[in-house]
Coordinates of N, CA, C and O in Angstrom, one line a residue:
M1 N -17.6 61.5 86.8 CA -17.9 62.7 85.2 C -18.1 63.9 85.7 O -17.0 64.9 86.5
V2 N -17.6 64.9 84.0 CA -17.1 65.6 84.1 C -18.2 66.6 83.4 O -18.4 66.7 82.1
L3 N -18.1 67.8 83.5 CA -19.4 68.7 83.3 C -18.4 69.6 82.8 O -17.7 70.4 83.2
L4 N -19.3 70.3 81.3 CA -18.6 71.2 80.7 C -19.6 73.0 81.2 O -21.0 71.9 81.0
L5 N -18.9 74.0 82.0 CA -19.8 75.0 81.9 C -19.5 76.0 81.4 O -18.1 76.8 81.4
P6 N -20.2 76.9 80.3 CA -19.8 78.6 79.5 C -19.6 79.4 80.9 O -20.9 79.5 81.7
M7 N -18.6 79.9 81.6 CA -18.1 81.1 81.9 C -17.9 81.9 81.0 O -17.2 82.6 80.8
D8 N -18.6 83.3 82.7 CA -18.4 84.5 81.7 C -16.7 85.0 82.6 O -15.9 86.2 82.7
G9 N -15.6 83.3 83.6 CA -14.1 84.5 83.8 C -13.7 82.8 84.7 O -14.1 82.4 83.9
D10 N -12.8 83.1 84.7 CA -11.6 82.5 85.1 C -11.5 82.2 85.7 O -10.3 81.8 86.5
D11 N -12.4 83.1 87.1 CA -12.1 82.3 88.1 C -13.0 81.5 89.2 O -14.5 82.0 89.4
T12 N -12.2 80.9 89.9 CA -13.2 79.8 90.1 C -14.1 80.0 90.5 O -15.3 79.3 91.6
Q13 N -14.2 80.9 92.3 CA -15.3 81.2 93.0 C -16.1 83.1 92.7 O -16.7 82.8 92.9
E14 N -15.9 83.7 91.9 CA -16.7 84.8 91.6 C -17.2 84.3 90.4 O -17.5 85.7 89.6
S15 N -16.9 83.6 89.0 CA -17.3 83.7 87.5 C -18.1 83.0 87.8 O -18.2 82.6 88.9
E16 N -19.1 83.4 87.0 CA -20.6 82.5 87.2 C -21.4 82.2 85.3 O -19.9 82.4 84.7
L17 N -21.9 81.0 85.3 CA -22.0 80.6 84.3 C -23.1 81.3 83.6 O -24.1 82.2 84.1
T18 N -22.9 81.3 82.5 CA -23.5 82.3 81.4 C -24.4 81.6 80.4 O -23.8 79.8 80.1
G19 N -23.7 82.4 79.5 CA -24.3 81.3 78.1 C -24.3 81.6 76.6 O -23.0 81.6 77.5
I20 N -24.2 80.0 75.8 CA -22.7 79.4 75.0 C -22.1 80.3 75.0 O -21.1 80.1 73.9
L21 N -23.5 81.1 74.0 CA -23.0 82.6 72.7 C -22.3 83.5 73.1 O -21.5 83.9 72.5
S22 N -22.2 83.5 74.4 CA -21.6 84.6 75.4 C -19.8 84.2 76.6 O -19.3 84.8 77.1
A23 N -20.1 83.1 75.9 CA -18.5 82.6 76.9 C -17.3 83.2 76.9 O -17.8 82.6 75.2
S24 N -17.2 83.8 77.8 CA -15.1 83.9 77.5 C -14.4 82.9 77.7 O -13.6 83.1 77.7
F25 N -15.2 81.8 78.8 CA -14.0 81.0 79.4 C -15.6 79.3 79.4 O -16.0 79.5 79.8
W26 N -14.2 78.3 79.6 CA -15.6 76.9 79.2 C -14.6 76.7 80.5 O -13.1 76.7 80.3
A27 N -15.3 76.2 81.4 CA -14.5 75.4 82.8 C -14.9 73.7 82.3 O -16.8 73.8 82.1
T28 N -13.8 73.1 82.9 CA -14.5 71.3 82.9 C -14.2 71.1 84.4 O -13.4 71.8 85.3
V29 N -15.0 70.0 85.2 CA -15.1 70.5 86.7 C -15.7 68.4 86.4 O -16.2 68.6 86.1
E30 N -14.4 68.1 87.7 CA -14.3 66.7 86.7 C -14.6 66.1 88.3 O -14.4 66.7 89.8
V31 N -16.2 65.6 88.4 CA -16.6 65.4 90.4 C -16.2 63.5 90.3 O -16.7 62.6 89.4
E32 N -16.0 63.0 91.3 CA -15.5 62.0 91.7 C -16.6 62.0 93.3 O -15.7 62.1 94.4
E33 N -17.4 60.4 93.1 CA -18.0 60.3 94.3 C -18.1 61.1 95.8 O -17.3 61.7 97.0
G34 N -18.9 62.1 94.7 CA -19.9 63.6 95.5 C -18.3 64.1 96.0 O -18.9 65.5 96.6
R35 N -17.6 64.6 95.1 CA -16.9 66.0 95.3 C -16.0 66.7 94.1 O -15.8 65.8 93.5
V36 N -15.7 67.4 94.2 CA -14.6 67.9 92.7 C -13.0 67.3 93.4 O -12.8 68.2 94.1
V37 N -12.6 67.0 92.5 CA -11.3 67.2 92.1 C -10.6 67.6 91.1 O -9.7 68.4 91.5
E38 N -10.7 68.1 90.3 CA -10.3 68.9 89.1 C -11.0 70.3 88.9 O -12.2 69.7 87.7
I39 N -10.9 71.1 88.9 CA -11.0 71.9 88.0 C -10.7 72.8 86.6 O -9.9 73.5 87.2
N40 N -10.9 72.4 85.5 CA -10.4 73.1 84.1 C -10.9 74.5 84.1 O -11.7 74.4 83.3
F41 N -9.9 75.6 83.0 CA -10.3 76.4 81.8 C -9.7 77.1 80.9 O -8.7 77.1 81.4
Y42 N -10.7 77.1 80.2 CA -10.1 77.1 78.9 C -11.0 78.1 78.4 O -11.6 78.5 78.4
K43 N -9.8 79.0 77.0 CA -10.2 80.3 76.2 C -11.4 79.8 75.8 O -12.7 80.5 75.5
D44 N -11.2 78.7 74.2 CA -11.2 78.1 74.0 C -12.3 76.7 73.5 O -11.0 76.3 74.5
R45 N -13.5 76.6 74.0 CA -13.5 75.1 73.9 C -12.8 74.0 72.9 O -12.5 73.0 73.2
S46 N -11.9 74.2 71.5 CA -11.8 73.2 71.0 C -10.7 72.9 71.8 O -10.1 71.7 71.4
E47 N -9.4 73.6 72.6 CA -8.6 73.2 73.1 C -9.1 72.0 75.0 O -8.1 72.2 74.9
I48 N -10.2 71.6 74.8 CA -10.7 70.7 75.7 C -10.3 69.9 75.4 O -11.4 69.1 74.3
E49 N -9.7 68.8 75.7 CA -8.6 66.9 75.5 C -10.8 66.1 76.2 O -10.2 65.1 75.6
T50 N -10.8 66.7 77.7 CA -10.9 65.3 78.3 C -13.2 65.3 77.4 O -13.5 66.7 77.3
L51 N -13.2 64.1 77.2 CA -14.3 64.4 77.4 C -15.4 64.7 78.2 O -14.9 63.9 79.7
C52 N -16.3 65.7 77.9 CA -16.7 65.9 79.2 C -18.1 64.9 78.8 O -19.3 64.5 77.6
D53 N -18.7 64.4 80.1 CA -20.1 64.0 80.5 C -21.3 64.5 79.9 O -22.8 63.7 79.6
A54 N -21.5 65.7 80.4 CA -22.7 66.4 80.6 C -22.1 68.5 80.8 O -21.3 68.2 80.6
V55 N -23.3 68.9 79.8 CA -23.1 70.8 79.6 C -24.1 71.2 80.4 O -24.9 71.1 80.2
I56 N -23.5 71.9 81.1 CA -25.1 72.6 82.0 C -25.0 74.2 81.3 O -23.9 75.1 80.9
V57 N -26.8 74.1 81.0 CA -27.0 76.0 79.9 C -27.5 76.6 80.5 O -28.2 75.7 82.3
T58 N -27.9 77.8 80.7 CA -28.1 79.0 81.0 C -30.2 78.8 81.3 O -30.4 78.8 81.9
N59 N -30.3 77.5 80.0 CA -32.3 77.7 79.3 C -32.1 76.9 78.8 O -31.3 75.9 78.5
N60 N -33.7 76.8 78.5 CA -33.7 75.6 77.8 C -34.1 75.8 77.0 O -34.0 75.6 75.1
Y61 N -33.5 77.4 76.0 CA -33.0 77.6 74.5 C -31.7 78.1 74.0 O -31.7 78.5 73.8
E62 N -30.7 77.4 74.5 CA -29.1 77.4 74.6 C -29.4 76.9 73.1 O -30.1 75.8 73.5
P63 N -28.1 76.8 72.1 CA -28.1 76.2 71.4 C -27.2 75.1 71.6 O -25.8 75.3 71.6
V64 N -28.2 73.6 71.5 CA -26.8 72.6 72.3 C -27.4 71.4 71.1 O -26.7 70.4 71.6
M65 N -27.8 71.8 70.2 CA -27.5 70.7 69.3 C -26.6 69.2 69.4 O -26.3 68.4 68.8
E66 N -25.3 70.7 69.2 CA -23.9 69.8 69.2 C -23.7 69.1 70.3 O -23.0 67.8 69.7
F67 N -23.9 69.5 71.1 CA -23.4 68.3 72.6 C -24.4 67.6 72.9 O -24.4 66.1 72.8
L68 N -25.8 68.1 71.8 CA -26.6 66.5 71.6 C -26.2 65.3 70.5 O -25.7 64.6 71.0
D69 N -25.3 66.1 69.5 CA -24.4 65.0 69.2 C -23.7 64.4 69.2 O -23.7 63.0 69.0
Q70 N -23.1 64.7 70.4 CA -21.8 64.7 70.8 C -22.0 63.3 72.6 O -21.0 62.7 72.9
Q71 N -23.2 63.3 71.6 CA -23.7 62.3 73.3 C -24.7 62.8 75.0 O -24.2 61.7 75.8
M72 N -24.1 63.6 74.7 CA -24.1 64.3 75.9 C -25.0 65.5 76.3 O -26.2 65.0 76.1
M73 N -25.1 65.1 78.0 CA -25.8 64.8 78.7 C -26.3 66.6 78.6 O -25.3 67.3 79.4
V74 N -27.7 67.1 78.4 CA -27.5 68.6 79.3 C -28.2 68.9 80.2 O -29.5 68.6 79.4
L75 N -28.3 69.7 80.4 CA -28.6 70.3 82.0 C -29.1 71.8 82.5 O -27.8 72.5 81.8
V76 N -29.8 71.7 82.7 CA -30.4 73.1 83.0 C -30.2 73.6 84.5 O -31.1 73.4 85.0
A77 N -29.2 74.2 84.3 CA -29.3 75.3 85.8 C -29.4 76.9 85.6 O -29.9 77.5 85.5
H78 N -31.5 76.5 85.8 CA -32.5 77.3 86.1 C -31.4 79.0 87.1 O -31.2 80.2 86.4
F79 N -30.8 79.3 88.3 CA -31.4 79.2 89.4 C -29.0 79.6 90.3 O -28.8 80.3 90.4
Q80 N -28.4 78.3 89.2 CA -27.5 78.0 90.6 C -26.8 79.0 88.8 O -26.3 78.6 87.8
K81 N -25.1 80.6 89.7 CA -25.1 80.4 88.6 C -23.4 79.7 88.1 O -22.5 80.5 87.8
T82 N -23.5 80.1 90.6 CA -21.3 79.6 90.3 C -21.1 78.4 90.2 O -21.8 77.6 91.2
I83 N -20.1 77.8 89.9 CA -19.5 76.4 90.0 C -20.4 75.5 91.2 O -20.7 74.9 91.2
D84 N -19.6 76.0 93.0 CA -19.5 75.8 94.2 C -21.5 75.4 93.7 O -22.1 74.2 94.3
D85 N -21.7 76.3 93.4 CA -23.9 76.3 93.1 C -24.4 75.0 92.1 O -24.9 73.8 92.9
I86 N -23.8 74.9 90.9 CA -24.5 73.9 90.2 C -23.4 72.7 91.1 O -24.8 71.5 90.6
V87 N -22.2 72.2 91.4 CA -22.0 71.5 91.8 C -22.6 70.4 92.7 O -23.4 69.4 92.6
E88 N -22.9 71.4 93.8 CA -24.3 71.5 94.2 C -25.4 69.7 93.8 O -26.2 69.7 94.2
A89 N -26.1 71.5 93.3 CA -26.7 70.9 92.7 C -27.2 70.4 91.6 O -27.9 69.2 91.1
Y90 N -26.7 70.3 91.1 CA -25.9 68.6 90.3 C -25.8 67.2 91.4 O -26.5 66.1 91.1
L91 N -25.1 67.7 92.5 CA -24.6 66.2 93.3 C -26.7 66.5 94.7 O -26.5 65.0 94.6
F92 N -27.4 66.7 94.1 CA -28.6 66.6 95.3 C -29.4 66.6 93.8 O -31.3 66.5 94.1
R93 N -28.5 66.4 92.8 CA -30.3 66.2 91.9 C -31.2 67.6 91.1 O -32.8 67.1 91.2
E94 N -30.0 68.6 91.3 CA -31.7 70.0 91.7 C -31.6 70.7 89.9 O -32.5 71.3 89.8
L95 N -30.6 69.9 88.8 CA -30.7 70.8 88.1 C -31.7 69.7 86.8 O -31.4 68.8 87.5
H96 N -32.0 70.7 85.8 CA -33.1 70.1 84.9 C -33.0 69.2 84.6 O -31.8 69.6 83.4
D97 N -33.6 68.0 83.0 CA -33.1 67.7 81.8 C -34.2 69.2 81.0 O -34.4 68.9 81.0
L98 N -32.9 69.2 79.8 CA -34.1 69.7 78.4 C -34.5 69.6 78.4 O -35.4 69.0 78.0
A99 N -35.8 70.8 78.5 CA -37.1 70.3 78.4 C -37.3 70.7 76.9 O -36.9 71.8 76.1
V100 N -37.7 69.7 75.1 CA -37.6 70.1 73.5 C -38.6 69.4 73.4 O -39.2 69.5 74.0

């Protein structure tokens, strides 16, 4: 599973999830068998060649139609901000489906 996260920086430990329109970087986080395999940061989303399975957003009001058109799952992290917290919430199914 590859997660796509809009981030405010490119530091794995210090950066936080941000809104899609205000993202400074995009992170792809590959999760296999309950653990993080790889994390990559991209300045521009067009640089990402990996197919992502889900995008994580901060709230239900993010502009996500492009991701839905690409058949990506959209999950909302209302309280989780760091990559570690988001991955943990994903593994324990604590992220919410987008309310449409």
